[in-house]
mmCIF file of C-alpha atoms in Angstrom:
data_model
loop_
_atom_site.group_PDB
_atom_site.id
_atom_site.type_symbol
_atom_site.label_atom_id
_atom_site.label_comp_id
_atom_site.label_asym_id
_atom_site.label_seq_id
_atom_site.Cartn_x
_atom_site.Cartn_y
_atom_site.Cartn_z
ATOM 1 C CA UNK A 1029 0.000 0.000 0.000
ATOM 2 C CA UNK A 1030 0.931 3.667 -0.456
ATOM 3 C CA UNK A 1031 3.353 3.071 -3.323
ATOM 4 C CA UNK A 1032 4.218 6.187 -5.349
ATOM 5 C CA UNK A 1033 6.061 5.792 -8.659
ATOM 6 C CA UNK A 1034 6.715 9.143 -10.304
ATOM 7 C CA UNK A 1035 9.091 11.310 -12.339
ATOM 8 C CA UNK A 1036 10.526 8.375 -14.288
ATOM 9 C CA UNK A 1037 11.512 8.173 -17.946
ATOM 10 C CA UNK A 1038 10.951 4.842 -19.683
ATOM 11 C CA UNK A 1039 12.158 4.234 -23.235
ATOM 12 C CA UNK A 1040 11.821 1.069 -25.308
ATOM 13 C CA UNK A 1041 10.844 -1.061 -22.338
ATOM 14 C CA UNK A 1042 8.873 -4.298 -22.416
ATOM 15 C CA UNK A 1043 6.427 -2.745 -19.976
ATOM 16 C CA UNK A 1044 6.328 -0.099 -17.277
ATOM 17 C CA UNK A 1045 4.627 -1.812 -14.358
ATOM 18 C CA UNK A 1046 3.383 -5.267 -13.446
ATOM 19 C CA UNK A 1047 1.724 -6.351 -10.217
ATOM 20 C CA UNK A 1048 1.557 -9.978 -9.132
ATOM 21 C CA UNK A 1049 1.465 -11.651 -5.744
ATOM 22 C CA UNK A 1050 1.290 -15.163 -4.360
ATOM 23 C CA UNK A 1051 1.337 -15.248 -0.547
ATOM 24 C CA UNK A 1052 1.437 -18.807 0.707
ATOM 25 C CA UNK A 1053 -0.087 -19.906 3.999
ATOM 26 C CA UNK A 1054 2.516 -22.642 4.309
ATOM 27 C CA UNK A 1055 0.026 -25.377 3.588
ATOM 28 C CA UNK A 1056 0.380 -25.115 -0.180
ATOM 29 C CA UNK A 1057 -2.704 -22.918 -0.486
ATOM 30 C CA UNK A 1058 -2.056 -19.574 -2.103
ATOM 31 C CA UNK A 1059 -3.846 -16.487 -0.847
ATOM 32 C CA UNK A 1060 -4.463 -13.359 -2.899
ATOM 33 C CA UNK A 1061 -2.335 -10.363 -2.124
ATOM 34 C CA UNK A 1062 -3.447 -6.742 -2.146
ATOM 35 C CA UNK A 1063 -2.225 -3.632 -3.943
ATOM 36 C CA UNK A 1064 -3.976 -0.490 -2.778
ATOM 37 C CA UNK A 1065 -3.865 3.303 -2.351
ATOM 38 C CA UNK A 1066 -0.989 3.731 -4.793
ATOM 39 C CA UNK A 1067 -0.201 6.170 -7.582
ATOM 40 C CA UNK A 1068 1.772 6.526 -10.804
ATOM 41 C CA UNK A 1069 2.213 10.134 -11.848
ATOM 42 C CA UNK A 1070 4.466 12.431 -13.866
ATOM 43 C CA UNK A 1071 6.112 9.586 -15.744
ATOM 44 C CA UNK A 1072 7.180 9.897 -19.395
ATOM 45 C CA UNK A 1073 6.844 6.563 -21.204
ATOM 46 C CA UNK A 1074 8.141 6.439 -24.785
ATOM 47 C CA UNK A 1075 7.942 3.470 -27.188
ATOM 48 C CA UNK A 1076 7.417 1.038 -24.341
ATOM 49 C CA UNK A 1077 4.940 -1.730 -23.723
ATOM 50 C CA UNK A 1078 2.099 -1.794 -21.237
ATOM 51 C CA UNK A 1079 1.783 0.911 -18.622
ATOM 52 C CA UNK A 1080 0.120 -1.659 -16.417
ATOM 53 C CA UNK A 1081 -0.100 -5.432 -16.369
ATOM 54 C CA UNK A 1082 -2.520 -6.200 -13.576
ATOM 55 C CA UNK A 1083 -2.631 -9.808 -12.453
ATOM 56 C CA UNK A 1084 -6.091 -9.569 -10.978
ATOM 57 C CA UNK A 1085 -6.279 -13.317 -10.604
ATOM 58 C CA UNK A 1086 -3.897 -13.210 -7.641
ATOM 59 C CA UNK A 1087 -3.914 -9.577 -6.510
ATOM 60 C CA UNK A 1088 -6.860 -7.505 -5.309
ATOM 61 C CA UNK A 1089 -6.396 -3.919 -6.505
ATOM 62 C CA UNK A 1090 -8.172 -0.950 -4.939
ATOM 63 C CA UNK A 1091 -7.639 2.797 -5.452
ATOM 64 C CA UNK A 1092 -4.704 2.527 -7.856
ATOM 65 C CA UNK A 1093 -4.253 5.748 -9.856
ATOM 66 C CA UNK A 1094 -2.454 6.752 -13.042
ATOM 67 C CA UNK A 1095 -2.393 10.554 -13.125
ATOM 68 C CA UNK A 1096 -0.696 13.040 -15.463
ATOM 69 C CA UNK A 1097 1.561 10.633 -17.325
ATOM 70 C CA UNK A 1098 2.774 11.178 -20.897
ATOM 71 C CA UNK A 1099 2.630 8.070 -23.111
ATOM 72 C CA UNK A 1100 4.162 8.277 -26.609
ATOM 73 C CA UNK A 1101 4.435 5.659 -29.335
ATOM 74 C CA UNK A 1102 6.337 6.289 -32.550
ATOM 75 C CA UNK A 1103 6.194 3.953 -35.497
ATOM 76 C CA UNK A 1104 9.336 1.856 -35.223
ATOM 77 C CA UNK A 1105 11.550 0.730 -38.064
ATOM 78 C CA UNK A 1106 13.061 -2.598 -39.018
ATOM 79 C CA UNK A 1107 16.330 -4.289 -38.232
ATOM 80 C CA UNK A 1108 18.236 -7.272 -39.594
ATOM 81 C CA UNK A 1109 18.881 -10.201 -37.303
ATOM 82 C CA UNK A 1110 21.961 -12.466 -37.246
ATOM 83 C CA UNK A 1111 20.460 -14.689 -39.937
ATOM 84 C CA UNK A 1112 19.871 -11.786 -42.295
ATOM 85 C CA UNK A 1113 16.137 -11.770 -41.713
ATOM 86 C CA UNK A 1114 14.338 -8.431 -41.632
ATOM 87 C CA UNK A 1115 12.509 -7.937 -38.353
ATOM 88 C CA UNK A 1116 9.715 -5.399 -37.898
ATOM 89 C CA UNK A 1117 10.324 -3.883 -34.483
ATOM 90 C CA UNK A 1118 6.687 -2.889 -34.137
ATOM 91 C CA UNK A 1119 5.807 -6.575 -33.807
ATOM 92 C CA UNK A 1120 7.788 -6.780 -30.575
ATOM 93 C CA UNK A 1121 7.117 -3.436 -28.915
ATOM 94 C CA UNK A 1122 3.617 -4.094 -27.569
ATOM 95 C CA UNK A 1123 3.138 -0.570 -28.835
ATOM 96 C CA UNK A 1124 -0.626 -0.787 -28.901
ATOM 97 C CA UNK A 1125 -1.187 -2.797 -25.715
ATOM 98 C CA UNK A 1126 -1.271 -0.459 -22.742
ATOM 99 C CA UNK A 1127 -3.237 -2.246 -20.056
ATOM 100 C CA UNK A 1128 -3.497 -5.986 -19.479
ATOM 101 C CA UNK A 1129 -5.871 -7.330 -16.820
ATOM 102 C CA UNK A 1130 -4.586 -10.870 -16.518
ATOM 103 C CA UNK A 1131 -7.034 -13.392 -15.080
ATOM 104 C CA UNK A 1132 -5.673 -16.769 -16.104
ATOM 105 C CA UNK A 1133 -3.500 -19.064 -13.994
ATOM 106 C CA UNK A 1134 -0.185 -17.631 -12.827
ATOM 107 C CA UNK A 1135 2.049 -17.818 -9.775
ATOM 108 C CA UNK A 1136 0.192 -20.868 -8.577
ATOM 109 C CA UNK A 1137 -3.167 -19.091 -8.477
ATOM 110 C CA UNK A 1138 -6.093 -19.828 -10.767
ATOM 111 C CA UNK A 1139 -8.399 -17.315 -12.413
ATOM 112 C CA UNK A 1140 -11.381 -15.599 -10.873
ATOM 113 C CA UNK A 1141 -10.043 -12.137 -10.161
ATOM 114 C CA UNK A 1142 -12.037 -8.970 -9.740
ATOM 115 C CA UNK A 1143 -11.530 -5.454 -11.105
ATOM 116 C CA UNK A 1144 -14.478 -3.228 -10.350
ATOM 117 C CA UNK A 1145 -15.218 0.400 -11.280
ATOM 118 C CA UNK A 1146 -13.321 2.596 -8.851
ATOM 119 C CA UNK A 1147 -10.458 0.155 -8.355
ATOM 120 C CA UNK A 1148 -8.209 1.671 -11.053
ATOM 121 C CA UNK A 1149 -8.274 5.257 -12.312
ATOM 122 C CA UNK A 1150 -6.669 7.016 -15.296
ATOM 123 C CA UNK A 1151 -6.781 10.789 -14.957
ATOM 124 C CA UNK A 1152 -5.315 13.579 -17.130
ATOM 125 C CA UNK A 1153 -2.879 11.360 -19.002
ATOM 126 C CA UNK A 1154 -1.870 12.277 -22.542
ATOM 127 C CA UNK A 1155 -1.543 9.530 -25.159
ATOM 128 C CA UNK A 1156 0.130 9.959 -28.541
ATOM 129 C CA UNK A 1157 0.203 7.129 -31.086
ATOM 130 C CA UNK A 1158 1.726 7.502 -34.537
ATOM 131 C CA UNK A 1159 -1.211 6.910 -36.929
ATOM 132 C CA UNK A 1160 0.886 4.387 -38.876
ATOM 133 C CA UNK A 1161 0.569 2.044 -35.899
ATOM 134 C CA UNK A 1162 -3.127 1.723 -36.656
ATOM 135 C CA UNK A 1163 -2.403 1.208 -40.345
ATOM 136 C CA UNK A 1164 -0.350 -1.832 -39.344
ATOM 137 C CA UNK A 1165 -2.722 -3.044 -36.632
ATOM 138 C CA UNK A 1166 -6.194 -1.802 -37.624
ATOM 139 C CA UNK A 1167 -8.045 -3.899 -35.056
ATOM 140 C CA UNK A 1168 -6.063 -2.599 -32.097
ATOM 141 C CA UNK A 1169 -6.696 1.113 -32.319
ATOM 142 C CA UNK A 1170 -8.740 1.398 -29.146
ATOM 143 C CA UNK A 1171 -9.113 4.994 -28.009
ATOM 144 C CA UNK A 1172 -7.402 5.197 -24.631
ATOM 145 C CA UNK A 1173 -9.946 7.767 -23.455
ATOM 146 C CA UNK A 1174 -12.841 5.319 -23.550
ATOM 147 C CA UNK A 1175 -13.462 1.999 -21.819
ATOM 148 C CA UNK A 1176 -12.904 -0.930 -24.103
ATOM 149 C CA UNK A 1177 -15.231 -3.878 -24.427
ATOM 150 C CA UNK A 1178 -12.709 -6.233 -22.828
ATOM 151 C CA UNK A 1179 -13.597 -7.660 -19.435
ATOM 152 C CA UNK A 1180 -11.979 -5.754 -16.549
ATOM 153 C CA UNK A 1181 -10.502 -3.026 -18.782
ATOM 154 C CA UNK A 1182 -13.977 -1.563 -19.207
ATOM 155 C CA UNK A 1183 -14.093 -1.032 -15.448
ATOM 156 C CA UNK A 1184 -11.146 1.375 -15.371
ATOM 157 C CA UNK A 1185 -12.437 4.853 -14.520
ATOM 158 C CA UNK A 1186 -11.132 7.323 -17.114
ATOM 159 C CA UNK A 1187 -11.388 11.096 -16.649
ATOM 160 C CA UNK A 1188 -9.552 13.821 -18.545
ATOM 161 C CA UNK A 1189 -7.351 11.507 -20.610
ATOM 162 C CA UNK A 1190 -7.018 12.489 -24.268
ATOM 163 C CA UNK A 1191 -5.737 10.472 -27.189
ATOM 164 C CA UNK A 1192 -3.881 11.983 -30.143
ATOM 165 C CA UNK A 1193 -2.659 10.731 -33.504
ATOM 166 C CA UNK A 1194 -1.319 14.174 -34.418
ATOM 167 C CA UNK A 1195 1.222 16.239 -32.502
ATOM 168 C CA UNK A 1196 -0.633 17.847 -29.571
ATOM 169 C CA UNK A 1197 2.121 20.424 -29.232
ATOM 170 C CA UNK A 1198 5.212 18.762 -27.815
ATOM 171 C CA UNK A 1199 8.581 20.540 -27.923
ATOM 172 C CA UNK A 1200 10.017 17.719 -30.063
ATOM 173 C CA UNK A 1201 7.748 14.808 -30.879
ATOM 174 C CA UNK A 1202 10.586 12.934 -32.615
ATOM 175 C CA UNK A 1203 12.757 12.564 -29.531
ATOM 176 C CA UNK A 1204 13.435 9.168 -27.988
ATOM 177 C CA UNK A 1205 16.178 10.019 -25.492
ATOM 178 C CA UNK A 1206 15.110 13.294 -23.861
ATOM 179 C CA UNK A 1207 11.969 13.253 -21.716
ATOM 180 C CA UNK A 1208 11.945 17.058 -21.631
ATOM 181 C CA UNK A 1209 11.140 16.980 -25.359
ATOM 182 C CA UNK A 1210 7.576 16.176 -24.292
ATOM 183 C CA UNK A 1211 7.102 19.462 -22.505
ATOM 184 C CA UNK A 1212 4.221 21.476 -24.008
ATOM 185 C CA UNK A 1213 4.692 24.294 -26.492
ATOM 186 C CA UNK A 1214 2.646 27.481 -26.480
ATOM 187 C CA UNK A 1215 -0.747 26.688 -27.964
ATOM 188 C CA UNK A 1216 -0.589 22.962 -27.206
ATOM 189 C CA UNK A 1217 -4.005 21.326 -27.352
ATOM 190 C CA UNK A 1218 -3.196 19.591 -24.061
ATOM 191 C CA UNK A 1219 -3.155 22.857 -22.096
ATOM 192 C CA UNK A 1220 -6.113 23.403 -19.737
ATOM 193 C CA UNK A 1221 -7.779 20.178 -20.901
ATOM 194 C CA UNK A 1222 -7.619 18.208 -17.666
ATOM 195 C CA UNK A 1223 -10.167 17.590 -14.958
ATOM 196 C CA UNK A 1224 -9.953 18.348 -11.261
ATOM 197 C CA UNK A 1225 -10.567 16.066 -8.336
ATOM 198 C CA UNK A 1226 -9.739 16.140 -4.658
ATOM 199 C CA UNK A 1227 -6.698 13.888 -5.087
ATOM 200 C CA UNK A 1228 -4.746 15.969 -7.578
ATOM 201 C CA UNK A 1229 -3.642 18.958 -5.437
ATOM 202 C CA UNK A 1230 -2.111 16.544 -2.930
ATOM 203 C CA UNK A 1231 -0.990 13.746 -5.227
ATOM 204 C CA UNK A 1232 0.471 15.572 -8.226
ATOM 205 C CA UNK A 1233 1.123 19.185 -7.163
ATOM 206 C CA UNK A 1234 4.148 19.611 -9.449
ATOM 207 C CA UNK A 1235 5.066 18.338 -12.904
ATOM 208 C CA UNK A 1236 8.012 16.374 -14.307
ATOM 209 C CA UNK A 1237 10.183 19.508 -13.987
ATOM 210 C CA UNK A 1238 8.843 20.311 -10.501
ATOM 211 C CA UNK A 1239 6.773 23.241 -11.737
ATOM 212 C CA UNK A 1240 3.469 24.017 -10.018
ATOM 213 C CA UNK A 1241 0.815 21.847 -11.606
ATOM 214 C CA UNK A 1242 -2.062 24.294 -12.085
ATOM 215 C CA UNK A 1243 -1.327 27.655 -13.696
ATOM 216 C CA UNK A 1244 -4.312 28.172 -15.994
ATOM 217 C CA UNK A 1245 -8.051 27.600 -16.005
ATOM 218 C CA UNK A 1246 -7.650 23.827 -15.597
ATOM 219 C CA UNK A 1247 -4.985 21.164 -15.260
ATOM 220 C CA UNK A 1248 -2.840 20.407 -18.290
ATOM 221 C CA UNK A 1249 -2.611 16.861 -19.608
ATOM 222 C CA UNK A 1250 0.434 14.689 -19.172
ATOM 223 C CA UNK A 1251 3.599 14.946 -17.126
ATOM 224 C CA UNK A 1252 4.295 18.599 -17.970
ATOM 225 C CA UNK A 1253 2.413 21.701 -16.841
ATOM 226 C CA UNK A 1254 2.790 24.521 -19.351
#
């Protein structure tokens, strides 16, 4: 409980966060663990896999929040492996899979997990996906600002998040090595687009660069406050 993961830069990672637990009573019977009252905020995640892999089959999640994160996915190129075969890097980046609620058997625990509305929140995150990703994977272009039809994922409470396939006004949308490139330019469409709730002033008072979070008529989206 009370885990806070913030102000990190992730590039080209398999995934950003995974939760799994398997407490054992000593008799061979596994008991579900708990992950609660925890937050992920002001992280910049570029060309990486899932922001959250939630093993709900063995972990009960309550009040877990993703607030003011910046998630960016460029179209990736190809490379040649040791056998001379051309490999499409997009096939290995999980670039369109951002949340996985896993409910099969793992860590000795069978399925039957629960993820109810109000257990997991996404608030004021900004998502950018290169539109070519959806040209390659046309069935996976699920708008991150709306609940999907998948079990469990549809129960994530989403408020303020916006999804872009055009540059919302980053300093340098092409960057892969500098998180500060995802600061917001003047006129960015992410400025003043967020929502307010009682958690934000306490939980995310400053941005990735430690600037005061609210300076306009509303909160800005993502890890940077203009």
